[in-house]
XYZ file of C-alpha atoms in Angstrom:
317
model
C 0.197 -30.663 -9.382
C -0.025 -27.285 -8.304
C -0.786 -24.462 -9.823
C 2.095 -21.469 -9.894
C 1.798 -19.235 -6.993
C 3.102 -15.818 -8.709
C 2.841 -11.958 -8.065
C 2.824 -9.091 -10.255
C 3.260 -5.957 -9.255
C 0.376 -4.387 -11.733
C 1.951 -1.556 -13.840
C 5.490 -2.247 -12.883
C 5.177 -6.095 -14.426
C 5.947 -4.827 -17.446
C 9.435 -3.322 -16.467
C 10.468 -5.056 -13.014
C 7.932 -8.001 -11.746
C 8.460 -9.290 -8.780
C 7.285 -12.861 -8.277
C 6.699 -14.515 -4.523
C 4.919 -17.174 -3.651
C 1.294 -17.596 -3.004
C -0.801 -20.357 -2.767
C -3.073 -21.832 -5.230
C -6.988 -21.397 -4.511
C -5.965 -21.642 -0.698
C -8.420 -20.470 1.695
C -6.937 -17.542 3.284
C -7.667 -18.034 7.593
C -8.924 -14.285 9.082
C -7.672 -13.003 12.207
C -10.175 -13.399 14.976
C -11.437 -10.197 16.287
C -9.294 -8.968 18.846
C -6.354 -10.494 16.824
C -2.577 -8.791 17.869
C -1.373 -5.902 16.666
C 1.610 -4.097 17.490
C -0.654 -0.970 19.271
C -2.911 -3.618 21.190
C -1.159 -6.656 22.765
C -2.832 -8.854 25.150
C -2.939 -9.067 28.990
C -3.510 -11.493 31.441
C -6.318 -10.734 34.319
C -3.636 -9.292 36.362
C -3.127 -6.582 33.470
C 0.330 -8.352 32.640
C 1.466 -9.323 29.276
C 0.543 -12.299 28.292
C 3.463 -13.250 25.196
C 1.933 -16.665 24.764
C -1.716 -15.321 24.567
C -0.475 -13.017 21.949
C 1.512 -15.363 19.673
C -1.911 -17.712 19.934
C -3.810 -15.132 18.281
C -0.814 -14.815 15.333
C -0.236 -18.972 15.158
C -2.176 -20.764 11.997
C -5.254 -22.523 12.868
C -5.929 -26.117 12.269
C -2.086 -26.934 11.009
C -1.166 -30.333 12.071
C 2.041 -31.141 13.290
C 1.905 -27.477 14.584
C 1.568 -25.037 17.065
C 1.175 -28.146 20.009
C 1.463 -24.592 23.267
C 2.186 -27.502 25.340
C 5.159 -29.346 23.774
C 8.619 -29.342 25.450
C 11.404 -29.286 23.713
C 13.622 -32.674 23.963
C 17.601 -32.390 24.834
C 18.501 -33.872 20.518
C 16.234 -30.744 19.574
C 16.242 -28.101 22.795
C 15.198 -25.315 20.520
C 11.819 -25.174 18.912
C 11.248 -24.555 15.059
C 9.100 -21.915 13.863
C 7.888 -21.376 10.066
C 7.491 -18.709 7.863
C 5.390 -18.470 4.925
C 5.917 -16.461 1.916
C 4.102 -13.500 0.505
C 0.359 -14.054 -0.382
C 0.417 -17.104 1.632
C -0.383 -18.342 5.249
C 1.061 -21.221 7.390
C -1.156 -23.933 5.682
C 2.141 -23.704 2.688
C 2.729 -26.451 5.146
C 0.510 -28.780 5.566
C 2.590 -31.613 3.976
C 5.881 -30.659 5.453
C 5.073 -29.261 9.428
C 4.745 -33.244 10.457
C 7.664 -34.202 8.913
C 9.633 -31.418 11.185
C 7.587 -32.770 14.351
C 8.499 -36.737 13.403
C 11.938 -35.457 13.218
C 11.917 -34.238 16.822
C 10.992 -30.674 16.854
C 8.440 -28.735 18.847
C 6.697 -26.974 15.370
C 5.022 -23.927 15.451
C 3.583 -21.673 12.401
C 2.101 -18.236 12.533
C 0.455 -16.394 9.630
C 1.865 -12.942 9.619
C 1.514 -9.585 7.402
C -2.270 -9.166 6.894
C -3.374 -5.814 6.748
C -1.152 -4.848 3.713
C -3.226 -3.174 0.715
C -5.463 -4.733 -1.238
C -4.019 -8.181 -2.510
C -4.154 -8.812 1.548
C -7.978 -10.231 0.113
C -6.031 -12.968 -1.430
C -3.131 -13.854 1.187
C -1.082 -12.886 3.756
C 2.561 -11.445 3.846
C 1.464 -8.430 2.062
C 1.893 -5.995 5.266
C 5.134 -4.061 5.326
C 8.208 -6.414 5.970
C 9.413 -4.288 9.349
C 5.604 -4.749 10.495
C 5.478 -8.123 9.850
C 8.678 -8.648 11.717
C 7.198 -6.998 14.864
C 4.475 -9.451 14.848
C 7.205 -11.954 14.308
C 8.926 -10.363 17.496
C 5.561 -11.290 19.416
C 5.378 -14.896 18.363
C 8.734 -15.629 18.644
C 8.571 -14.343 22.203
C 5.221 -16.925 23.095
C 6.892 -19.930 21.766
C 9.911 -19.092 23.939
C 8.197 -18.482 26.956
C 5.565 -21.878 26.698
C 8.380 -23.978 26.000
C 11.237 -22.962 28.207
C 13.439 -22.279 25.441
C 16.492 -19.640 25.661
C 16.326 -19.795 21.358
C 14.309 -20.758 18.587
C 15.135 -21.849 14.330
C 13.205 -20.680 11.892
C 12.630 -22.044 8.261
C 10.968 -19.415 5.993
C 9.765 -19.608 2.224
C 10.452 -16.540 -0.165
C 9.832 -13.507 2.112
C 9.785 -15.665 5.471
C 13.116 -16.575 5.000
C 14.223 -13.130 4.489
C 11.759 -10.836 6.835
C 13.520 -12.904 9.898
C 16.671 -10.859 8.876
C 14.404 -7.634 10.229
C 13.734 -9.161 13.347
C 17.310 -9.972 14.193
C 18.262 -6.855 13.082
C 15.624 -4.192 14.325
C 13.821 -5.907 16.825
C 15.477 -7.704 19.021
C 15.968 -10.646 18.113
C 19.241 -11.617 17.047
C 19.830 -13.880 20.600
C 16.976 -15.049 20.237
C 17.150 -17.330 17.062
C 20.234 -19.974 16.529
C 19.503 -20.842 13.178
C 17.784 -19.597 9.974
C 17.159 -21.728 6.981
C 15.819 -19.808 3.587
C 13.879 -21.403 0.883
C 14.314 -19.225 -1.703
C 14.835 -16.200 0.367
C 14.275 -12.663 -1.048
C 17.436 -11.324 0.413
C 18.259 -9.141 -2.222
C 15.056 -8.478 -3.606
C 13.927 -9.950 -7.074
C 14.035 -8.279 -10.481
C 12.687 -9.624 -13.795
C 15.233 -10.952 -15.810
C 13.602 -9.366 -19.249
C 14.920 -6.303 -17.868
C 18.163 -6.796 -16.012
C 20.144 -5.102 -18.135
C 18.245 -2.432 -18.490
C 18.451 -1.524 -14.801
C 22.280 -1.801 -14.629
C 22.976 0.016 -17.607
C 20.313 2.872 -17.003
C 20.446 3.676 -13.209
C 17.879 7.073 -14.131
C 15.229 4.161 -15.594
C 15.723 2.057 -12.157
C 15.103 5.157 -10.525
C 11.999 5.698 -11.743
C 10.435 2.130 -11.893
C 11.298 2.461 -8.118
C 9.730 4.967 -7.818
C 6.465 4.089 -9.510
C 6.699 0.589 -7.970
C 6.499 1.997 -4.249
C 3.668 3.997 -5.072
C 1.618 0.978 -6.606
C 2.779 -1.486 -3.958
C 2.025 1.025 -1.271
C -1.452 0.465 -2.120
C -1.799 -3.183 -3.441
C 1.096 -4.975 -1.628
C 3.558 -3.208 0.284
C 5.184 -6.280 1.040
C 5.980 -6.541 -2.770
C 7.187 -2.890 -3.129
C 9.832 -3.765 -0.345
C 11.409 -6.869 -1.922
C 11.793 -5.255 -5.380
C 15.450 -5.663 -5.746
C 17.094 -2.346 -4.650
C 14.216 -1.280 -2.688
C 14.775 1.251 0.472
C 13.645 -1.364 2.793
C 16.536 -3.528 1.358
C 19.368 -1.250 1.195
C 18.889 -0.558 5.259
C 18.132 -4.045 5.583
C 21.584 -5.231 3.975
C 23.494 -2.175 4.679
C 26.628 -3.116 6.884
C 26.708 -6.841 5.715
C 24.224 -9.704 5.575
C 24.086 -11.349 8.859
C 25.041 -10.853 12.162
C 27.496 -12.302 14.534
C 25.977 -15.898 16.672
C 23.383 -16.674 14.045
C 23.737 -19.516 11.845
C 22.242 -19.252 8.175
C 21.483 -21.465 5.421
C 20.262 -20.780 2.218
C 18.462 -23.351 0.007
C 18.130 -21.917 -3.626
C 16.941 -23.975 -6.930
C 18.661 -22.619 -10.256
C 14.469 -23.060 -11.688
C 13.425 -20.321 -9.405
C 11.170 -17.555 -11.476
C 9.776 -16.225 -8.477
C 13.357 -14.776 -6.528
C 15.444 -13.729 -9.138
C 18.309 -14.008 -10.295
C 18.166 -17.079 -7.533
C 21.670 -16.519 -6.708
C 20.976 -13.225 -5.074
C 19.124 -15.264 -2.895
C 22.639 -15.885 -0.951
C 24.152 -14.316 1.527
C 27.588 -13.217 2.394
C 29.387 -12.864 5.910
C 30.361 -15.728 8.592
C 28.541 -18.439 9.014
C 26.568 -19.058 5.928
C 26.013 -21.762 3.851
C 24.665 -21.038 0.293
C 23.305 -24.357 -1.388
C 22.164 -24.753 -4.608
C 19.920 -27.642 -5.013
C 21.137 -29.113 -8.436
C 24.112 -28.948 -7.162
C 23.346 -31.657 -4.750
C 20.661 -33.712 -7.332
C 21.146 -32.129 -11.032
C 17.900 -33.289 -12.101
C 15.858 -31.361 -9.356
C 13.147 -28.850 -10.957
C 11.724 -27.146 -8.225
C 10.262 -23.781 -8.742
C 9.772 -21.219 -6.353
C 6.778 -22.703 -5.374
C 7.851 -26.106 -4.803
C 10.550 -25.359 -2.168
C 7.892 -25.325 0.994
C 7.264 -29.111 0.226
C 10.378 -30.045 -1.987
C 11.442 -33.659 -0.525
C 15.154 -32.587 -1.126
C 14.621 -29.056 0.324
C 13.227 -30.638 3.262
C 16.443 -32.451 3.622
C 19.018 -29.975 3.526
C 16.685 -28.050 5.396
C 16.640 -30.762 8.361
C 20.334 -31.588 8.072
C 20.961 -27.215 8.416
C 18.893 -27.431 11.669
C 21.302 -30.454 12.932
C 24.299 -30.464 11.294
C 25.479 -33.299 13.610
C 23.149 -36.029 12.303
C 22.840 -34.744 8.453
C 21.473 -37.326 6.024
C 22.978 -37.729 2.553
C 20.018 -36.617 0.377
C 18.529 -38.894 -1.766
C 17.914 -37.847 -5.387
C-alpha cells in the first residue's frame, strides 16, 4: 500500500490547501547536464534542430514499456500515447501501468517535466510554472511525432498532467497536434480545501487575499501549486473562453474519494466533445484516491476504452 502523495501549500494550508499528487519515497531522476530548456534546444552537427534529440533529454529514464525512439506506430493505434505525471512526481508514477498501454498496442512514451520550480522541486517534479512546463511539453511532443511518423499524438495525464496539456493546446501550438486527452483527476479548475469552501464564496475580499498570499509562497516553494489553486490567474486565462477547443477529444476520469483535486467534480469540463466519468458511477464500490488513479485497474480501463472508443471493454468491478 502506498503511502498518500499530498501537497500543502505551507501558510496557505490552513485556509486553501491544495493537494496533488506526489510520489511516496520515489527517487526523483535529475536532468543530465545539458538537459532542454526552452532558451537552449539542441542541434544536430549540421546546426539544425534536432526535436527528437531534445524530447530524449525530457523522456524518463529506465521506464519500461516506455519511451522505445524506434517504435512505429501500428494502423489499430496510428497515434502514439504520451504520459503525464502529476505535480511532485516524475514518469516512474508509471511503472505498473506504461506496459499495460504498450501490450495494448501503443507506441508509449513518458517525459518528466517542470523541474526547476522553487524549492519543493528537491522532492519532485511538476513544480515549474504550468505555461513552462507546457513548452517543454511542446518539445517532446514534437520528438515523438517526428521519430514515429505520426501527424498526432494522445496523452493521459495524472492531476496536473492531465490539465497542463490544456496550455499546450491552447498557447503553444498544439491543439492539431493531439487527438485525444484523457485526465485522471485533472486540476482543471484548480483545487480548494473543502474546510473552507464556503468561506471563499461567501467572502470574495478573504479569497482575495489568500490568493494573494498563496502566489507569493508558491512563487517560491512550488509555483506549480500557486497556479492550480482554484481561481488562480493562470486558471482564469487558461479557462477563459470555454474549456476545450474545437478537433480535440477529452475525457475526464474523476473518483468521488479524491482529497487531492477538489471538489472532484470541478475536475470536468464543459464544451463539445467531452466525456466526464465518474468512477463509482461505473463500479460503486471503487475507493481510489487521488493517488491511486495513475495505477487504478478501472481507471486504466476507461482510460484505454477513451483512447479507442471502437473496441471499449465493459469494465470489470
Amino acid at each position: 500500500m502506498r503511502l498518500p502523495r499530498i501537497v500543502t501549500v505551507l501558510t496557505t494550508s490552513l485556509a486553501l490547501s491544495l493537494s496533488l499528487a506526489a510520489p511516496a519515497a520515489a527517487s526523483v531522476l535529475e536532468p543530465a547536464p545539458g538537459t532542454w530548456s526552452s532558451s537552449s534546444p539542441s542541434s544536430s552537427a549540421g546546426g539544425q534542430l534536432d526535436p527528437i534529440a531534445d524530447a530524449k533529454q525530457l523522456a524518463t529514464s529506465g521506464l519500461s514499456g516506455a519511451n522505445d525512439w524506434a517504435c512505429k506506430p501500428s494502423a489499430a493505434h496510428p497515434r502514439p500515447l504520451i504520459l503525464a505525471h502529476g505535480t511532485l512526481a516524475n514518469g516512474h508514477v508509471w511503472a505498473k501501468t506504461a506496459p499495460q498501454y504498450k501490450a495494448a498496442g501503443y507506441c508509449v512514451f513518458s517525459l518528466d517535466y517542470g523541474k526547476g520550480g522553487g524549492l519543493l522541486q528537491l522532492i519532485g517534479g511538476g513544480t515549474a510554472p504550468v505555461a513552462k512546463s507546457a513548452k517543454q511539453l511542446a518539445v517532446f511532443v514534437d520528438g515523438v511525432l517526428a521519430a514515429t511518423g505520426a501527424r498526432q499524438v494522445d496523452i493521459v495525464g495524472h492531476s496536473q498532467g492531465g490539465m497542463m496539456p490544456r496550455q499546450y493546446m491552447k498557447f503553444e501550438g498544439g491543439q492539431q497536434k493531439v487527438h485525444t486527452l484523457v485526465g485522471l483527476g485533472p486540476s482543471n479548475h484548480g483545487s480548494q480545501s473543502p474546510v473552507v469552501e464556503g468561506l471563499l464564496r461567501d467572502q470574495p475580499w478573504l479569497a482575495a487575499l489568500l490568493h494573494l498570499i498563496g502566489g507569493v509562497v508558491s512563487d517560491v516553494t512550488c509555483p506549480a501549486c500557486g497556479d492550480q489553486i482554484a481561481g488562480s490567474p493562470f486558471l482564469q486565462k487558461l479557462n477563459a473562453g470555454g474549456d476545450t477547443l474545437p478537433g480535440v477529444k477529452y475525457t475526464v476520469i474523476a473518483s468521488r474519494y479524491d482529497t487531492g483535486v477538489t471538489p472532484y467534480n470541478g475536475q470536468f469540463l464543459k464544451g463539445p466533445g467531452v466525456s466526464n466519468i465518474l468512477m463509482q458511477n461505473v463500479c460503486p464500490w471503487n475507493f481510489a484516491s487521488h493517488s491511486d488513479l495513475d495505477e487504478d485497474p478501472l481507471a486504466l480501463r476507461l482510460a484505454l476504452n477513451a483512447l479507442d472508443p471502437e473496441h471499449a471493454v465493459k469494465p470489470g468491478c
